[in-house]
Coordinates of C-alpha atoms and ligand atoms in Angstrom, one line a residue:
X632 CA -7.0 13.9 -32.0
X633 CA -9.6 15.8 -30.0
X634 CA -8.5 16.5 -26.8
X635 CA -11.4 17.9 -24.6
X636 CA -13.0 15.9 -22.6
X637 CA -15.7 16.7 -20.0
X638 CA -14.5 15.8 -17.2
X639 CA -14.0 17.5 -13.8
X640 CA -10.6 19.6 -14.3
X641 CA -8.9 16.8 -17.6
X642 CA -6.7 20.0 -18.2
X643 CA -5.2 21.0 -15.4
X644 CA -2.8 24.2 -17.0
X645 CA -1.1 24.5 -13.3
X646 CA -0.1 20.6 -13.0
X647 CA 3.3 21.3 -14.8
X648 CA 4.4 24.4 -13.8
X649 CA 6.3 22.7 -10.3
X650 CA 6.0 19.6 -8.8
X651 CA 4.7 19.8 -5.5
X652 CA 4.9 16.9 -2.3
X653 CA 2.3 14.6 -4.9
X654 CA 4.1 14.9 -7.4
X655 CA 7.3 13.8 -5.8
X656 CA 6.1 10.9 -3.4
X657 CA 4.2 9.2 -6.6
X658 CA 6.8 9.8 -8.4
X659 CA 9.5 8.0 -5.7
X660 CA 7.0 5.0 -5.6
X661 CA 7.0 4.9 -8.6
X662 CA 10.4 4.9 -9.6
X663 CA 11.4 2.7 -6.2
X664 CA 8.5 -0.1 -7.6
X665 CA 10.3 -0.1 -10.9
X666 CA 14.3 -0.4 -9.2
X667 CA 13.0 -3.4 -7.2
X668 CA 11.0 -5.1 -10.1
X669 CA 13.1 -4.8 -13.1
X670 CA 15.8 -7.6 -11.5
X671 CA 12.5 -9.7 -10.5
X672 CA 12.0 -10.2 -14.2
X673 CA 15.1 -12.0 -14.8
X674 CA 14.0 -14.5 -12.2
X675 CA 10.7 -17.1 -12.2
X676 CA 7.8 -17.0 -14.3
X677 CA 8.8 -13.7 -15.9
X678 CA 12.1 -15.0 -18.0
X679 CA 9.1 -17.2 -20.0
X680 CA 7.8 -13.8 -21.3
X681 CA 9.8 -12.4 -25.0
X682 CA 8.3 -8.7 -23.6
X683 CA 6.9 -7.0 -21.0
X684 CA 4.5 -3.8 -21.2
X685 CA 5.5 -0.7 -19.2
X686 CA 2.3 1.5 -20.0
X687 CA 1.9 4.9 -18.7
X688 CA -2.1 5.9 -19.7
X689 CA -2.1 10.0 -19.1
X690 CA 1.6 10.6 -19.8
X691 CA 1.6 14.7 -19.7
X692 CA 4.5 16.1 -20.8
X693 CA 7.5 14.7 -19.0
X694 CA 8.8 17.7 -17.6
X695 CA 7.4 20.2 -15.3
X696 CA 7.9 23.3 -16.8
X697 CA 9.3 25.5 -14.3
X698 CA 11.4 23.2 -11.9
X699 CA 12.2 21.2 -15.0
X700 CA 11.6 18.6 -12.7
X701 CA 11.0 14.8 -14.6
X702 CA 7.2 13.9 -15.0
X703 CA 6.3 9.8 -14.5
X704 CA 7.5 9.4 -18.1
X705 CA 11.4 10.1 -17.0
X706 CA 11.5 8.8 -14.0
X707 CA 10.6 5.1 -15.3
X708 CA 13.0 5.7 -18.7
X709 CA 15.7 6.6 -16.6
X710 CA 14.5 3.8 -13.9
X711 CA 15.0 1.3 -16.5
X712 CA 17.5 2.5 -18.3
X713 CA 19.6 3.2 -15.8
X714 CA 19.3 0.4 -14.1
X715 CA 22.4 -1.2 -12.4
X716 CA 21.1 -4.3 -13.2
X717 CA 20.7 -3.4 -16.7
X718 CA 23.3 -6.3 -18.2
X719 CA 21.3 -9.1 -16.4
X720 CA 18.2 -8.7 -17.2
X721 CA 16.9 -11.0 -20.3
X722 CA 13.1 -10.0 -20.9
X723 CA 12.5 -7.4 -23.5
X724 CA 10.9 -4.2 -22.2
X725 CA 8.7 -1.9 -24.3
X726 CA 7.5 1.4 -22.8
X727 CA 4.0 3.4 -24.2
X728 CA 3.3 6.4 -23.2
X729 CA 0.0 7.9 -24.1
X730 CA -1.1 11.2 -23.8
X731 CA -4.2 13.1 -24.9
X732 CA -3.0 16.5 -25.4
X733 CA -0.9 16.6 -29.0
X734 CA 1.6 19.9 -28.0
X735 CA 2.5 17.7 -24.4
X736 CA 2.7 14.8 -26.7
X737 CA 5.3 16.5 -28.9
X738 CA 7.1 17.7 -25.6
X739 CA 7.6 14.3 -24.0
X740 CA 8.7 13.0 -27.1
X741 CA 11.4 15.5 -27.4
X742 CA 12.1 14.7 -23.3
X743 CA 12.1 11.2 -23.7
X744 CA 15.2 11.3 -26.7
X745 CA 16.8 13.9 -24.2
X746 CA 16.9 11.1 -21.5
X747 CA 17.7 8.6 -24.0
X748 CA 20.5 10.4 -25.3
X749 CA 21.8 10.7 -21.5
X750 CA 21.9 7.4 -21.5
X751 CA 23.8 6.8 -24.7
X752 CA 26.9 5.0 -23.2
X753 CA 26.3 1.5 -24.6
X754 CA 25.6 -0.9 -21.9
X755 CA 26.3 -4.6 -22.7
X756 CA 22.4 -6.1 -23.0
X757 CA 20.9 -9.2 -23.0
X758 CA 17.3 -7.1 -23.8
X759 CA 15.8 -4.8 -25.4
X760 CA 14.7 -1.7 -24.3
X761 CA 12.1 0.3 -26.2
X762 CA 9.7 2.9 -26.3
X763 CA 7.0 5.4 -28.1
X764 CA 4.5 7.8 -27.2
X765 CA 1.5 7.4 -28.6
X766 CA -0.7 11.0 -29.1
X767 CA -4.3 9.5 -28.6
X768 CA -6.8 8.6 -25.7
X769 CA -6.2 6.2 -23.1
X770 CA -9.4 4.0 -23.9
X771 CA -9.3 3.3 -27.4
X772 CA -5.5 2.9 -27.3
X773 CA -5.6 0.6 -24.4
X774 CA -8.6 -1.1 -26.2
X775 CA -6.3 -1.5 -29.1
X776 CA -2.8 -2.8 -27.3
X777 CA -4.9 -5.3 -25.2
X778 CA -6.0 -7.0 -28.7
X779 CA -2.5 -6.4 -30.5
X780 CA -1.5 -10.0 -31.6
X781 CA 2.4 -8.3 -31.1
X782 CA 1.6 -8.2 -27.1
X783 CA -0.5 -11.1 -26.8
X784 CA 0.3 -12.5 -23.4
X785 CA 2.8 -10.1 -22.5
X786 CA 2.5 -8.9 -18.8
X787 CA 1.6 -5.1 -18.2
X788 CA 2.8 -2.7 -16.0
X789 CA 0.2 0.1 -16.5
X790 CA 0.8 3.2 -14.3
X791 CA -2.4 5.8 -14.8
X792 CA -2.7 9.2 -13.4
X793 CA -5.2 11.3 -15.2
X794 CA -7.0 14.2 -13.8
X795 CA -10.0 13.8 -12.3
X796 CA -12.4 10.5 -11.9
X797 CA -14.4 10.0 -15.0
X798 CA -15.0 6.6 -15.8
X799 CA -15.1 7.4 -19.6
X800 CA -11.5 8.3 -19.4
X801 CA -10.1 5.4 -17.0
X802 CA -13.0 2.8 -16.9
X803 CA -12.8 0.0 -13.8
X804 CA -13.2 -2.7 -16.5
X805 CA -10.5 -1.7 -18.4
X806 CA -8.4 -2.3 -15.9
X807 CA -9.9 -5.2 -15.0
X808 CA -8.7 -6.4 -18.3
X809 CA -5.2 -5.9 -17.9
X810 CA -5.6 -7.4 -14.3
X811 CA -6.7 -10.6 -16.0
X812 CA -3.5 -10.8 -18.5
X813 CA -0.9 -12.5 -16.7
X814 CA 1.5 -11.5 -14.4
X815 CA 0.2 -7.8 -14.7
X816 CA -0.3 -5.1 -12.2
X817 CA -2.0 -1.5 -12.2
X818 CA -0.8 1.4 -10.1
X819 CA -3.7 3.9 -10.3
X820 CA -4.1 7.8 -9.3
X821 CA -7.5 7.2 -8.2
X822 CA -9.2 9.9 -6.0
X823 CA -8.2 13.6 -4.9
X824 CA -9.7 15.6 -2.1
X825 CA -12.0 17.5 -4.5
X826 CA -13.8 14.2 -5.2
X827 CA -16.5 15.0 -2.7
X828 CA -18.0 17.5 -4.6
X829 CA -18.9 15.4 -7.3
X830 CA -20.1 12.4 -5.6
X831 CA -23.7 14.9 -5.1
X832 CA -23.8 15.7 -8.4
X833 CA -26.6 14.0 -10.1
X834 CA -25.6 13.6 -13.7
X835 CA -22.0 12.6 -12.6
X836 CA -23.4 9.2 -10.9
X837 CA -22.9 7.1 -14.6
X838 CA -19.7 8.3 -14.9
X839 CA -18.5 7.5 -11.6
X840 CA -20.1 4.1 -11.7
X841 CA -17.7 3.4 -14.7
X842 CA -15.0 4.5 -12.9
X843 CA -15.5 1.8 -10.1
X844 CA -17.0 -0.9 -12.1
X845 CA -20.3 -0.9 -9.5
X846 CA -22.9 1.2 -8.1
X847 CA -21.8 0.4 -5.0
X848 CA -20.3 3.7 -4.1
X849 CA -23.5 5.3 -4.1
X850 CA -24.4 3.7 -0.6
X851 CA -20.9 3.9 0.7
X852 CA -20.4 7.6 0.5
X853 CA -23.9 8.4 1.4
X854 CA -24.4 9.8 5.1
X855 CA -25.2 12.8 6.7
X856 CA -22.5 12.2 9.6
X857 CA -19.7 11.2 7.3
X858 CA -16.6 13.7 6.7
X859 CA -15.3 14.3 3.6
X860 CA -12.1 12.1 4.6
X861 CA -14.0 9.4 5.8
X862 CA -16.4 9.6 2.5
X863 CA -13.1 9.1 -0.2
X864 CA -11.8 6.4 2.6
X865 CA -15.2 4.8 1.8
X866 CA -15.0 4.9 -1.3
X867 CA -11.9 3.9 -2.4
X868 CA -12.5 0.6 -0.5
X869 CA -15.7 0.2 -2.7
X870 CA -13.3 1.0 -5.6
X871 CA -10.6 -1.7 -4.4
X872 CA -13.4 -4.5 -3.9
X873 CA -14.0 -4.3 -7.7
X874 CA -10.4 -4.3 -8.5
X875 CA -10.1 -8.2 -9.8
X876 CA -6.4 -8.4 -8.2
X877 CA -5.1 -10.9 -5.7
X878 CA -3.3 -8.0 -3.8
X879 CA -4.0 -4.1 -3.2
X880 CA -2.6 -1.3 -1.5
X881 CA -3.9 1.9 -1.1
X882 CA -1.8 4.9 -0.2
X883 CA -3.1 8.1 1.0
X884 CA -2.1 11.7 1.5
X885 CA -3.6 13.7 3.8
X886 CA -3.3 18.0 3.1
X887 CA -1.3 19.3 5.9
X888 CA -3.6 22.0 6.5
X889 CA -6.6 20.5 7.4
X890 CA -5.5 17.0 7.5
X891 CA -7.7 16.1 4.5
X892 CA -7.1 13.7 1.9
X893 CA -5.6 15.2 -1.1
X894 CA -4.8 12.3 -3.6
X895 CA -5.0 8.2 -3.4
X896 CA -2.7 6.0 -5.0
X897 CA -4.1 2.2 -5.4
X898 CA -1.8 -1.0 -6.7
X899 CA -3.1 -3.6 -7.8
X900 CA -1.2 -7.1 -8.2
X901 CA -1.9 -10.8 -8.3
X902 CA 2.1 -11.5 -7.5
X903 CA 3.0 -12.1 -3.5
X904 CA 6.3 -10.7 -4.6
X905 CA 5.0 -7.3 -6.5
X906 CA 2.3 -6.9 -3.3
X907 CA 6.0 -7.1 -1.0
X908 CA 8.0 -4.6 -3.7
X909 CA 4.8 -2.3 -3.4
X910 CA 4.4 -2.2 0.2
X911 CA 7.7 -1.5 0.8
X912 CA 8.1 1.4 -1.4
X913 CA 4.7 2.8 -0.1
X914 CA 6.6 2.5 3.6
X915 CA 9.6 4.2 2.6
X916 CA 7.6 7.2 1.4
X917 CA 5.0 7.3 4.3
X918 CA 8.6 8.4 6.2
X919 CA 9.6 10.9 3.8
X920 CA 6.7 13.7 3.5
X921 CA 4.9 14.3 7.4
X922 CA 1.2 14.1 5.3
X923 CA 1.5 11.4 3.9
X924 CA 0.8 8.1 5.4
X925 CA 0.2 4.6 3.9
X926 CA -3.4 4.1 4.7
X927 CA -3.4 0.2 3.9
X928 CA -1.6 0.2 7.7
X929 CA -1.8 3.3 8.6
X930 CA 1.8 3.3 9.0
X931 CA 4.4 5.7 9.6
X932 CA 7.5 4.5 10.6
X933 CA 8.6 6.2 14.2
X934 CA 11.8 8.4 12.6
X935 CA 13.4 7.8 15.7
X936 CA 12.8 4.3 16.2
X937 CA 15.8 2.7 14.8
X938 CA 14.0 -0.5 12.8
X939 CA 16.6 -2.6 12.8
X940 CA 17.3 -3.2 16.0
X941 CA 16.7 -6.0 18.2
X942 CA 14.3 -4.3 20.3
X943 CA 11.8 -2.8 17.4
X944 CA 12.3 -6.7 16.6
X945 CA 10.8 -7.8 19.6
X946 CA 8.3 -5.3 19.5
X947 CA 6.9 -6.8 16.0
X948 CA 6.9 -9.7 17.2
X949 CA 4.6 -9.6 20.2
X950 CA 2.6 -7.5 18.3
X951 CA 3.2 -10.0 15.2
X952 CA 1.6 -13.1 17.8
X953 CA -1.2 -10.8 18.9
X954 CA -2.4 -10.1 15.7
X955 CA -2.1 -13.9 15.1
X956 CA -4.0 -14.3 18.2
X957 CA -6.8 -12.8 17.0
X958 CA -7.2 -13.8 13.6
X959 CA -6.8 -17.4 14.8
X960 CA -6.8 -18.4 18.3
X961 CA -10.6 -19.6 17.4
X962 CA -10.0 -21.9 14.3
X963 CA -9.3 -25.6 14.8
X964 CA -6.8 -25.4 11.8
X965 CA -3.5 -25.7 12.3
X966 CA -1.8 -23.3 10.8
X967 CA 1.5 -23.1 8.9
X968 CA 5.1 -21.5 9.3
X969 CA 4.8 -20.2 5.4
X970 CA 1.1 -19.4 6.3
X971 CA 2.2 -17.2 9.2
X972 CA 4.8 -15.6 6.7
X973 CA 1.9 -14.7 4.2
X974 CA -0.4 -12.9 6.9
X975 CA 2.5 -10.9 8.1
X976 CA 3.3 -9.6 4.5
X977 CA -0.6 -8.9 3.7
X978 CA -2.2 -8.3 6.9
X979 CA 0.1 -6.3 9.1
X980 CA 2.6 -3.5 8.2
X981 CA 5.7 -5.3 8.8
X982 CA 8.7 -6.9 6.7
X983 CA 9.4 -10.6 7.6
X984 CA 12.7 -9.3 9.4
X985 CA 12.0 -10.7 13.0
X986 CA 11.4 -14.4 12.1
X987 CA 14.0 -15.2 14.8
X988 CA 11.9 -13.2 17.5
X989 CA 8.7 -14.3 16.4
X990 CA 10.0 -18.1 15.9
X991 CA 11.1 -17.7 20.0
X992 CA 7.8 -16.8 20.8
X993 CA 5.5 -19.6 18.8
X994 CA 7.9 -22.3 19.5
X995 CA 6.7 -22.0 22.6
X996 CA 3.5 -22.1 21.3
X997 CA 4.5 -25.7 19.8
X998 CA 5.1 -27.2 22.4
X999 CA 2.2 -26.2 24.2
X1000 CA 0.3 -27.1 21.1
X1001 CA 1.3 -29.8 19.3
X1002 CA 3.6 -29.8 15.5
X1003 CA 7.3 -29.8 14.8
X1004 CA 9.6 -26.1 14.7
X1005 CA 12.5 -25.4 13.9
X1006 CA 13.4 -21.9 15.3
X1007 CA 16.3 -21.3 13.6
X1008 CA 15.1 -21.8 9.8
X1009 CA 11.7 -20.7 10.9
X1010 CA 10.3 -24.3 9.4
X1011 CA 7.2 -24.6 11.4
X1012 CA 5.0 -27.7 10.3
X1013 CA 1.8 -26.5 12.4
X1014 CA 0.9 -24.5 15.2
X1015 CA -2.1 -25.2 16.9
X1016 CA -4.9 -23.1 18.0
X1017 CA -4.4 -24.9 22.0
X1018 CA -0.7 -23.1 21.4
X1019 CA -1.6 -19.7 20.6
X1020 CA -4.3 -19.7 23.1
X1021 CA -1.9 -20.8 25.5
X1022 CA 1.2 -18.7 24.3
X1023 CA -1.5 -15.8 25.3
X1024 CA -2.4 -17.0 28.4
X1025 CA 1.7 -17.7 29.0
X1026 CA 3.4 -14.9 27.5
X1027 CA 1.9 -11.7 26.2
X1028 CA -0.2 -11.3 29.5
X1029 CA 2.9 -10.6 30.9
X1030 CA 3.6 -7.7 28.2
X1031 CA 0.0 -6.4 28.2
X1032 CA 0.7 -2.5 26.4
X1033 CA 0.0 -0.3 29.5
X1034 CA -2.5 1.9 28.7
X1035 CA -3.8 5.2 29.7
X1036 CA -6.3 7.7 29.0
X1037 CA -3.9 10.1 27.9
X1038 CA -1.5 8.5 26.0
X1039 CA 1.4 8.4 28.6
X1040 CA 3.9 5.8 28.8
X1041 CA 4.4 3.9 31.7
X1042 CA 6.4 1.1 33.1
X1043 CA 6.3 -2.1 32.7
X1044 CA 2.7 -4.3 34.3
X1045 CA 3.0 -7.5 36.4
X1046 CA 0.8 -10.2 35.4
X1047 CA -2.0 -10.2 37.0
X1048 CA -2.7 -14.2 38.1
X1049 CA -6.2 -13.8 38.2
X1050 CA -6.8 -13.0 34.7
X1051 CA -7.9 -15.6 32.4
X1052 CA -8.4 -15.9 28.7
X1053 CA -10.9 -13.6 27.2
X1054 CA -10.5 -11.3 29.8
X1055 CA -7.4 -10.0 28.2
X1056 CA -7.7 -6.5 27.5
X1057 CA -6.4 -6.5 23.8
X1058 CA -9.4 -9.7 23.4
X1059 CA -12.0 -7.1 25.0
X1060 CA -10.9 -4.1 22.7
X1061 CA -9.7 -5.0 19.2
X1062 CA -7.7 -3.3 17.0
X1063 CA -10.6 -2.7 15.0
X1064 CA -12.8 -1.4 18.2
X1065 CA -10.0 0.8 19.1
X1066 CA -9.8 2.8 16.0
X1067 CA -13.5 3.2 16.9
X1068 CA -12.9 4.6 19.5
X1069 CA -15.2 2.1 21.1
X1070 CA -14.0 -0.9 24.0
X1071 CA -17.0 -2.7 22.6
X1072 CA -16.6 -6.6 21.6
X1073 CA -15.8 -7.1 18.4
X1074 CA -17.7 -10.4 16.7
X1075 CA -15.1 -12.4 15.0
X1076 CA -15.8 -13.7 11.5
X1077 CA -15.2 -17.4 11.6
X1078 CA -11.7 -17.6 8.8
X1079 CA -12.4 -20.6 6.8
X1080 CA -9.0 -21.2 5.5
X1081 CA -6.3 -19.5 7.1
X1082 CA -3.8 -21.7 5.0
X1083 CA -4.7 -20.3 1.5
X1084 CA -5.8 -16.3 2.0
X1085 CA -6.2 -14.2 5.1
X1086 CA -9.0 -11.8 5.5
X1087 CA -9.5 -9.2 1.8
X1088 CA -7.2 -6.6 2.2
X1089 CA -10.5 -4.2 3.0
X1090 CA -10.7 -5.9 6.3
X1091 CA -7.2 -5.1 7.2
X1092 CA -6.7 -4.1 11.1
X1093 CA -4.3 -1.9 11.2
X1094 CA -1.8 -2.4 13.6
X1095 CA -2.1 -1.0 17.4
X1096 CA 1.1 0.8 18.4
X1097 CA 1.0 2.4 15.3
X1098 CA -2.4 3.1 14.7
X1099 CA -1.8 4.7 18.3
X1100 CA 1.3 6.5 17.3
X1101 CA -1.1 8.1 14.5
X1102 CA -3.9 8.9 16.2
X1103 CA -1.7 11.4 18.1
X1104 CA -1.2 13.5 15.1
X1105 CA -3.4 16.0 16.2
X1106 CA -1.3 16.9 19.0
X1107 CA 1.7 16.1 17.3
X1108 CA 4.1 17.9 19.5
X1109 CA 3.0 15.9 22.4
X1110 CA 3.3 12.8 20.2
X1111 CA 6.9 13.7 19.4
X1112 CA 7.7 13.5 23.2
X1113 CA 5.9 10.1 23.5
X1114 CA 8.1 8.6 20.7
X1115 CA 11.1 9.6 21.8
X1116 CA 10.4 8.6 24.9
X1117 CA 9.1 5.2 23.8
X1118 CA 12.3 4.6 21.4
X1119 CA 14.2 5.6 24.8
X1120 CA 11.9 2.7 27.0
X1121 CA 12.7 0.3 24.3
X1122 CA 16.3 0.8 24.3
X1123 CA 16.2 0.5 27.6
X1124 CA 13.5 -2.4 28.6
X1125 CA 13.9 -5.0 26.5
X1126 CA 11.2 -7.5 26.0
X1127 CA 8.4 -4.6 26.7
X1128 CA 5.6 -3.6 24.7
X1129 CA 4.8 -0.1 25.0
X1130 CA 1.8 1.5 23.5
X1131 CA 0.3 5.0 23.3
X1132 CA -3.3 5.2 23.5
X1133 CA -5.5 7.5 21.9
X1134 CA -9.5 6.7 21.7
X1135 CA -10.0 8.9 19.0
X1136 CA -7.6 6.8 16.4
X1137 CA -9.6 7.4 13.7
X1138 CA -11.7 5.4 11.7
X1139 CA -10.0 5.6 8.3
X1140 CA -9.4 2.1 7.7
X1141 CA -12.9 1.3 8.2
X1142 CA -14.3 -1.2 5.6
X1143 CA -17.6 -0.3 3.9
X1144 CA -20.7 -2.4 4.8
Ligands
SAM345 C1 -2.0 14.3 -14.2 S1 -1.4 14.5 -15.8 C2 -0.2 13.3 -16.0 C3 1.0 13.6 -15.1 C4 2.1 12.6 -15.3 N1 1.6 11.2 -15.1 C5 3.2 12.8 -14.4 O1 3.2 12.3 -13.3 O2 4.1 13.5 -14.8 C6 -2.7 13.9 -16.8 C7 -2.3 14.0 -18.3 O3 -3.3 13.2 -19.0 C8 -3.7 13.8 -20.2 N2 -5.0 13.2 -20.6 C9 -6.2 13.7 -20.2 N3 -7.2 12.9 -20.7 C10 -6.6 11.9 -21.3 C11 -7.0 10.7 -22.0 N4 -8.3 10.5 -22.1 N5 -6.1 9.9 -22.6 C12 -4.8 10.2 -22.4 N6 -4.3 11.2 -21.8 C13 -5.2 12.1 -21.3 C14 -3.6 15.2 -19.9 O4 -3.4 16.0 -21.1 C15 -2.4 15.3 -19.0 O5 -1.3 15.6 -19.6

């Protein structure tokens, strides 16, 4: 099969030499995604499939050749295969790799029976585990498994990570198609930093247009004052507006030379529980490489902030009710314990592991209001929108994040008696203001059903202490001092919120249009 394409760098003869930070944080995503799924599919709606689809699209050749490090191909054989939970699980899993290029074919073939061989000692199965690499292009051969009466219906994993952006070679409607099979999810290589150049390059604008299913990018990465991080930020949110899932994440990495973005990584998923697998796996490797961060949040976990402790806890939490505050305060809906639980997992950058801090905090909120709560099993029938208000007025006054113009920590701030809703500061400057950099008034989009779906996951505000602790990157020696001093507050001052500021935050969560 003919393997040249046009596209901007399809053979790239340096890309598996070594693997370099990418390589290894897509790859740990990767294979952490696959640890936490493979047990999820001998639960629920999955045991009703005979087989699932692992699919990776540009495959390479499984091994880089000077580290001998494992390309994507490995790391998910030996993720499934070697899974401790290999004897429970019941669905059938088949495995396609695809690659272009017939000599890397060849190779990962030869890889792939290495690892398989490793593997040999018979484990006691209820599935099967198969797999094949298929030497051909990732269109027609997607086109063809998609109408394959053998995998009708069977869910698809489909990891893609070609070179370049072509939309010939990984079309937006293609993806779109396994999105609408069910139970499927795509976790896409979408962008690198070299992206700019082509977005002013005339005959390239039908191609790219393919690539994101809409000509909508045109606009969005148009303008004179626009960097070149905030032009791929732009346009990957163009890119995940066309993605038809429920749920998307996007993580970035950032060059640690000029802070630029070098690659972006985009999931797609219609499943609550894949959108919580994901997330998590994006967090644990914002912490593990210093340029990378998980743009969705903008979130890098403190390294010296323990996370499990009470006090991070508490810290959620507030921040947790603020958030709520925001999105809700103004909405005559009740609103629901297991609706609360949904916007913390899709709107903020936290795990559900403070439920017993946050239920403290909004029972209060119930009795002001009105509704039923049980704190302990975090059962809440309603909270009101007279109870948040309230809880505001009540309760996170008194921990208003002391701020100053350069970022310093300071102590704890009385209340201040005289101040009344909507003259809180946090209501004056959103989140969304602050990563402005403006104090502005923000105009707040009615919700219309806070029960069913929270704002797209383009609208995401990221969240203020950490948006704070990110903006200080730039002066990131200072910023070290600041954490450790804030980890050393919160150990010692239970029960305060403290918050860096920085006015220049960033804007590279902003939505387009
Ligand atoms: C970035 S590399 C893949 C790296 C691999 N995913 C990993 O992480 O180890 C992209 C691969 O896609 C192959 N390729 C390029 N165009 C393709 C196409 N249209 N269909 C399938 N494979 C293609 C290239 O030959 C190359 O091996």
């Amino acid at each position: 099969m003919d393997n040249t394409t046009d596209q901007p760098h399809s053979s790239n003869k340096g890309h598996f030499k070594a693997k370099q930070d990418r390589g290894h944080v897509k790859h740990y995503i990767l294979e952490k995604y696959l640890q936490a799924w493979l047990p999820k599919m001998s639960h629920g709606e999955y045991r009703l499939y005979q087989k699932i689809l692992y699919v990776d699209g540009f495959a390479g050749t499984g091994e880089f050749e000077k580290s001998g490090e494992d390309g994507s191909p490995a790391v998910a054989l030996k993720a499934v295969l070697g899974h401790s939970h290999g004897e429970k699980l019941v669905v059938d899993i088949h495995m396609i790799f695809i690659e272009l290029n017939p000599k890397s074919a060849k190779a990962l073939e030869e890889k792939l029976g290495k690892v398989q061989y490793d593997f040999r000692t018979p484990v006691k199965r209820k599935n099967k585990i198969t797999w094949e690499v298929i030497n051909g292009n990732f269109v027609e051969e997607m086109d063809r498994l998609l109408d394959n009466p053998e995998f009708i219906g069977a869910p698809i994993f489909l990891f893609a990570d070609p070179f370049g952006y072509d939309g010939k070679i990984m079309p937006m409607r293609l993806l779109n198609q396994v999105l609408a099979r069910p139970s499927s999810e795509v976790f896409l290589n979408v962008m690198d930093g070299s992206a700019n150049r082509f977005f002013n390059i005339e005959n390239r604008e039908d191609a790219i247009t393919q690539l994101v299913g809409s000509e909508k990018w045109i606009e969005a990465v148009r303008g004179e004052d626009l960097n070149p991080s905030d032009r791929i930020l732009r346009f990957i949110t163009v890119y995940k507006q066309n993605l038809n899932a429920e749920y998307k994440l996007h993580f970035g990495m950032r060059s640690k030379k000029n802070n630029r973005h070098m690659y972006n990584l985009v999931f797609g998923t219609n499943h609550p529980a894949g959108l919580e697998v994901m997330k998590r796996a994006m967090t644990n490797a914002s912490q593990d490489i210093e340029s990378l961060y998980f743009s969705e949040f903008l979130t890098s976990r403190v390294p010296q902030v323990d996370v499990t402790t009470k006090e991070y806890k508490i810290v959620c939490a507030r921040n947790t009710l603020k958030r709520l505050w925001w999105e809700f305060s103004d909405t005559e809906e009740p609103l629901s314990g297991s609706a609360i639980a949904n916007f913390i997992l899709r709107e903020t950058p936290y795990f559900f592991n403070f439920k017993r801090q946050l239920g403290k905090l909004l029972q209060s909120a119930v009795t002001i209001g009105s509704g039923k709560f049980d704190e302990r099993s975090f059962r809440l029938s309603e909270i009101t929108a007279a109870g948040l208000i309230q809880l505001e007025i009540q309760g996170l006054q008194l921990e208003e994040p002391v701020v100053s113009k350069k970022g310093r920590l300071s102590g704890p701030k009385k209340p201040n008696a005289k101040q009344k809703v909507g003259s809180l500061n946090f209501k004056k400057s959103s989140p969304t203001d602050i990563m402005k950099g403006s104090r502005g008034s923000r105009v707040k989009t009615p919700i219309k059903n806070q029960h069913s779906k929270a704002s797209t996951s383009s609208e995401i505000t990221p969240d203020m202490t950490l948006v704070k602790l990110w903006g200080q990157q730039k002066a990131r020696q200072e910023q070290q001092t600041h954490v450790r001093n804030l980890s050393n507050e919160m150990h010692k001052q239970v029960n305060k919120v403290e918050t860096i500021t920085d006015d220049d935050s960033s804007s590279e969560d902003e939505s387009v249009g």
